[in-house]
mmCIF file of C-alpha atoms and ligand atoms in Angstrom:
data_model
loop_
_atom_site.group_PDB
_atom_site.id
_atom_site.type_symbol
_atom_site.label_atom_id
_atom_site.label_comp_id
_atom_site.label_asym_id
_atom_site.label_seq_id
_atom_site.Cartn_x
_atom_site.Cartn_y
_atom_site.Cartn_z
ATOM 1 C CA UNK Z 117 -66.875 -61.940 -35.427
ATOM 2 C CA UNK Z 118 -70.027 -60.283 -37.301
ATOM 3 C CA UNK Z 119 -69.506 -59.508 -40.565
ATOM 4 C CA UNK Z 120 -69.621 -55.317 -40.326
ATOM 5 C CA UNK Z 121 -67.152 -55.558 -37.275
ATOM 6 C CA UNK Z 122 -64.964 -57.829 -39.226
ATOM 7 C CA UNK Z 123 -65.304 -55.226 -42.310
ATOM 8 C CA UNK Z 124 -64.039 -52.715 -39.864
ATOM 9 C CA UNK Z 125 -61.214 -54.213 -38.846
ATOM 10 C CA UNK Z 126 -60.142 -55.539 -42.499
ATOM 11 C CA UNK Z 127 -60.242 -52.250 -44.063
ATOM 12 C CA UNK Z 128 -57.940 -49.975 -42.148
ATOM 13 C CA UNK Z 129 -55.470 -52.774 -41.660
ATOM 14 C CA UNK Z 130 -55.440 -53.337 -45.315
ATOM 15 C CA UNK Z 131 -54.952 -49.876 -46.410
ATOM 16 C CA UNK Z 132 -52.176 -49.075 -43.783
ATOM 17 C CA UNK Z 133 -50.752 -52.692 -44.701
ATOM 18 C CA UNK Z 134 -49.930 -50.726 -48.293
ATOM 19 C CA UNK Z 135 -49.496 -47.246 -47.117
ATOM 20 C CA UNK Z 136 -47.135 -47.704 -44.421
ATOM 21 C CA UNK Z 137 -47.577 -43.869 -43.533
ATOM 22 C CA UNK Z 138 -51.077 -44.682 -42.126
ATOM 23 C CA UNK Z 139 -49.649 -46.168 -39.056
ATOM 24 C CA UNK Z 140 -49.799 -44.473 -35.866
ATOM 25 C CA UNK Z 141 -47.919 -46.706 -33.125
ATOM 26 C CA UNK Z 142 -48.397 -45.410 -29.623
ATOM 27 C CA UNK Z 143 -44.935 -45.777 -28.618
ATOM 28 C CA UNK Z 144 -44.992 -43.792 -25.203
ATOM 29 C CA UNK Z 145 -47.795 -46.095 -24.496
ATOM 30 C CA UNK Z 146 -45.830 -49.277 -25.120
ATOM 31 C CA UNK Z 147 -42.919 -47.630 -23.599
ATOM 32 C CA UNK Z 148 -44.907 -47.275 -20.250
ATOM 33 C CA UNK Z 149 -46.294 -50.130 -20.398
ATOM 34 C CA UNK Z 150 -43.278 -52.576 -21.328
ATOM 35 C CA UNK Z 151 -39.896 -53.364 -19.679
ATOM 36 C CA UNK Z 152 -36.886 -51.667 -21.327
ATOM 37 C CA UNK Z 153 -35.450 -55.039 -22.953
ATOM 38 C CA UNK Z 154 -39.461 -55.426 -24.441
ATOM 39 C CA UNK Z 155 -39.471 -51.603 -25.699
ATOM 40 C CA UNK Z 156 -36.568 -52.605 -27.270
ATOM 41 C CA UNK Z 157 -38.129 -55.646 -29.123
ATOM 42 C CA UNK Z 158 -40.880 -53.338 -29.875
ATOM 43 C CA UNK Z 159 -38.991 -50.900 -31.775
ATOM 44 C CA UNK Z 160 -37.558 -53.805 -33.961
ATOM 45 C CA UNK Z 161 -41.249 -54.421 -35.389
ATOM 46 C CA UNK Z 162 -42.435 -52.526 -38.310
ATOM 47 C CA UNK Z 163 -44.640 -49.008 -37.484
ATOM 48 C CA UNK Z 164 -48.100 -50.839 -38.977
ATOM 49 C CA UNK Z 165 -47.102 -54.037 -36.862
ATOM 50 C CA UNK Z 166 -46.246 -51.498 -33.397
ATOM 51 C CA UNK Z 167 -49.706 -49.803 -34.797
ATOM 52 C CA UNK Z 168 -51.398 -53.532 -34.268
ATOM 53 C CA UNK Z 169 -50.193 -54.600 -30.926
ATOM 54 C CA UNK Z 170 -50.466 -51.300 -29.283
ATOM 55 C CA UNK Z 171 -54.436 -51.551 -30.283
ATOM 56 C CA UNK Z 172 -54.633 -55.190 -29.414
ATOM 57 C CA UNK Z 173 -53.347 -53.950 -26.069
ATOM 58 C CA UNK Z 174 -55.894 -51.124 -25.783
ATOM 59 C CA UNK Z 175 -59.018 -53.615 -26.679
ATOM 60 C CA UNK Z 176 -57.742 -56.023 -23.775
ATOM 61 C CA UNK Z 177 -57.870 -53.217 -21.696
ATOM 62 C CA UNK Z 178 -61.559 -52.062 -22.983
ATOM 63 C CA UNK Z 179 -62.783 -55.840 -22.127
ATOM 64 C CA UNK Z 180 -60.741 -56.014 -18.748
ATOM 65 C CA UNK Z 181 -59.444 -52.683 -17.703
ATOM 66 C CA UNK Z 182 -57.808 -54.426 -14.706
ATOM 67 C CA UNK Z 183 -56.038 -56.346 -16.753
ATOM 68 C CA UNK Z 184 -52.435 -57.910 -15.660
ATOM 69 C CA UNK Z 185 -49.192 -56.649 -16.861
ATOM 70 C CA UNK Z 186 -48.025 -59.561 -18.858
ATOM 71 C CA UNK Z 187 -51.581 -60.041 -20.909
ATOM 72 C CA UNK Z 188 -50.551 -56.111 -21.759
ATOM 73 C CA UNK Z 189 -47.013 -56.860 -22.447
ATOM 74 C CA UNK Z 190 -47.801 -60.185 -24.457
ATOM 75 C CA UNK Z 191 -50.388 -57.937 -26.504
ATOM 76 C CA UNK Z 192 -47.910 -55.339 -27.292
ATOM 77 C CA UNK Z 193 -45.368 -57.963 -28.230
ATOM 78 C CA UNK Z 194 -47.975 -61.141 -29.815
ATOM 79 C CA UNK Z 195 -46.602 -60.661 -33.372
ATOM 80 C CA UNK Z 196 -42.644 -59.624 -32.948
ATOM 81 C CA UNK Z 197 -41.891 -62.605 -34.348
ATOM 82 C CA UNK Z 198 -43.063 -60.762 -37.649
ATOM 83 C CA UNK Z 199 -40.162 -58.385 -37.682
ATOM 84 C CA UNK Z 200 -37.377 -61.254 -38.377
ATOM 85 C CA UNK Z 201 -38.094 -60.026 -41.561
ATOM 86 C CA UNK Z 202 -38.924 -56.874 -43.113
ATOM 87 C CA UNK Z 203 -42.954 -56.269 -44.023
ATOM 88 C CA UNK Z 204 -44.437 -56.840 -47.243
ATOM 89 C CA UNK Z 205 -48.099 -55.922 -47.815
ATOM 90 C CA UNK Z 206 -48.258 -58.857 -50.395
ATOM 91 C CA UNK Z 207 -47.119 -61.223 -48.129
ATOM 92 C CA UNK Z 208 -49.261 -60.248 -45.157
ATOM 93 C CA UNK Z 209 -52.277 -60.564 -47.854
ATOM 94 C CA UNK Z 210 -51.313 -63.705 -49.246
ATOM 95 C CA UNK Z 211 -50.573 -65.672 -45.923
ATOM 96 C CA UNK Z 212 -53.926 -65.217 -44.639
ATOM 97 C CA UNK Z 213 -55.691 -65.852 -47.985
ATOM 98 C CA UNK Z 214 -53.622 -69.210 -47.692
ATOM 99 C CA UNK Z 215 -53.018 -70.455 -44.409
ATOM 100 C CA UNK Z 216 -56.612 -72.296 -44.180
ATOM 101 C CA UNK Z 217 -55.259 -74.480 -47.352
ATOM 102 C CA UNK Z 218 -51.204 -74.147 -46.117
ATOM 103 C CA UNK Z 219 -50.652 -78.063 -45.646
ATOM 104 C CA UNK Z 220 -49.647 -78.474 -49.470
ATOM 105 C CA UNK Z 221 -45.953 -77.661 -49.458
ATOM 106 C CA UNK Z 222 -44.969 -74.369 -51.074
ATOM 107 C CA UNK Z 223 -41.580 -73.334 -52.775
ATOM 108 C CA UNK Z 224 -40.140 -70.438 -53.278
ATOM 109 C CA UNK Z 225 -40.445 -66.581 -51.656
ATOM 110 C CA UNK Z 226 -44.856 -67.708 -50.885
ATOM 111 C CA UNK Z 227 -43.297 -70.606 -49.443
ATOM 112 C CA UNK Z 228 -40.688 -68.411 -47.143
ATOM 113 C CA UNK Z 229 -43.622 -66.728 -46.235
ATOM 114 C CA UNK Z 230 -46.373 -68.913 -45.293
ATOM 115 C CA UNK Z 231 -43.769 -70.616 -42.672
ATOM 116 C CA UNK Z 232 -42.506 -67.412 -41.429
ATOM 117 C CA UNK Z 233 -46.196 -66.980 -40.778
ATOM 118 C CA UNK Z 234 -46.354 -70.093 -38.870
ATOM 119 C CA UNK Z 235 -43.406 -69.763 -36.893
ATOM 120 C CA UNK Z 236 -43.988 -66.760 -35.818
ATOM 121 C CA UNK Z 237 -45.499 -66.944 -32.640
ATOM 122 C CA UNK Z 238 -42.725 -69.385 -31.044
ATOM 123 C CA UNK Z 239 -40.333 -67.016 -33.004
ATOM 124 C CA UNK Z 240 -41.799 -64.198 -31.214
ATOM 125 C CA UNK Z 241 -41.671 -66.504 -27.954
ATOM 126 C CA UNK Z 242 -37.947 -66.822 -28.860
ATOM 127 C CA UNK Z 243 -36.888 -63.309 -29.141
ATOM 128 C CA UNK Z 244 -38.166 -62.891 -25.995
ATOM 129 C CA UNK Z 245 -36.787 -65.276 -24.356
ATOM 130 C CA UNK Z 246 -33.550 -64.351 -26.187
ATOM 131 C CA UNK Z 247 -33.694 -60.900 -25.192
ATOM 132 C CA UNK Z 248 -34.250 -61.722 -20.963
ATOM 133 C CA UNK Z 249 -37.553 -60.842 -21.884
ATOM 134 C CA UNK Z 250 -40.485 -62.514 -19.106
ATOM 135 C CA UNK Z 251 -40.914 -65.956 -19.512
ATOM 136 C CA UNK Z 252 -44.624 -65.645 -18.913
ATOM 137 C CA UNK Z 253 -44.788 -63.271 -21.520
ATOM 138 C CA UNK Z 254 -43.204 -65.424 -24.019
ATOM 139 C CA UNK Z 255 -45.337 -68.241 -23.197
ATOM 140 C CA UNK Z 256 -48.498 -65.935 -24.090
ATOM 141 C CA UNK Z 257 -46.932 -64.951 -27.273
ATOM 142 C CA UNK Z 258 -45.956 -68.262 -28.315
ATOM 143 C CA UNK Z 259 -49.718 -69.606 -27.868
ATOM 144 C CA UNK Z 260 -51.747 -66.856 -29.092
ATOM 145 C CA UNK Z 261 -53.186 -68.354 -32.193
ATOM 146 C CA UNK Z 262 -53.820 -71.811 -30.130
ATOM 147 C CA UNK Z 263 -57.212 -71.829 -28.655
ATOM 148 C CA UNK Z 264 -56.557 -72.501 -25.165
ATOM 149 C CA UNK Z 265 -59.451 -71.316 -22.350
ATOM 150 C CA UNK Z 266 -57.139 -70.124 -19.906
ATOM 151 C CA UNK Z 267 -58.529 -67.014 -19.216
ATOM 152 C CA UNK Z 268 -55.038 -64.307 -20.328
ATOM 153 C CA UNK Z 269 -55.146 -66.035 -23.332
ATOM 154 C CA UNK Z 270 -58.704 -66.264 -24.215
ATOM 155 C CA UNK Z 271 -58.288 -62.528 -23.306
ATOM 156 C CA UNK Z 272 -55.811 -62.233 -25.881
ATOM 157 C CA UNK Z 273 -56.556 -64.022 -28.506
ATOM 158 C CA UNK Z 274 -60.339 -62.303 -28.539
ATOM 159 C CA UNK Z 275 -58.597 -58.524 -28.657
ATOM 160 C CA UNK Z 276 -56.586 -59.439 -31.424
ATOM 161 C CA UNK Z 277 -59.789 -60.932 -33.407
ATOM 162 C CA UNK Z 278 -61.137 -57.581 -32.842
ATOM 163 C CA UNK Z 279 -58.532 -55.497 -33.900
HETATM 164 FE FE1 FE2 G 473 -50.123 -63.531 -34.722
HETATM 165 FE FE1 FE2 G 474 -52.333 -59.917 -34.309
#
């Protein structure tokens, strides 16, 4: 990403990741757009992490405005496995200052954090799963940091680096 587009990005999502009330989720979006047992996943996930996926679902749709239900729904849902537990701005900092150097071992609450960071994508995939959620769906979810070039994920994976 070029370095004023990835400014862009960074600087709303860090000021709404500390003032919560900056959030906007478009909930009768995702409620259109997901299946009731997904809306209901959905509303699990924090406001700023709803706020996310609804606009990683919106920039798949700007690159592919054809785009297939379950790339939408898999957008909308890429980061539930988040809301197993509840946000912290600190965290959501400090696990992406850290994952590039996360193979050391960590203790204590960073610790918690950097694997709940890892995890969460087949976590996500879980809760779907769990939930009679699609499985296609859950399989997008699960692999959406892995860069794969099948084309829903590639799809994605390049919204969410834009958003
Ligand atoms: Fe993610
Ligand atoms: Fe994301």
């Amino acid at each position: 990403m070029r370095p004023v587009r990835w400014f862009l990005n960074v600087v709303p999502r860090t000021l709404r990741a500390f003032v919560p009330a900056l959030a906007r989720p478009d909930d009768p979006f995702a409620r259109e757009v997901l299946r009731p047992e997904e809306f209901a996943l959905y509303l699990r996930m924090d406001p700023r992490d709803r706020h996310h996926g609804v606009a990683v679902a919106r920039a798949v749709l700007a690159r592919d405005p054809g785009a297939e239900s379950v790339v939408l729904r898999a957008a909308i849902l890429h980061d539930v496995g988040k809301s197993v537990a509840p946000y912290r701005a600190w965290e959501r900092i400090a696990v992406h200052v850290l994952v590039p150097a996360s193979r050391r071992p960590r203790r204590g609450a960073l610790g918690d954090a950097l694997r709940r960071h890892l995890e969460h994508a087949e976590r996500g995939a879980e809760l779907i799963r769990a939930a009679g959620g699609d499985a296609r769906v859950a399989d997008l979810v699960a692999r959406h940091h892995h860069s794969d070039p099948e084309p829903h994920l590639a799809l994605l994976r390049a919204a969410d680096e834009a958003t």
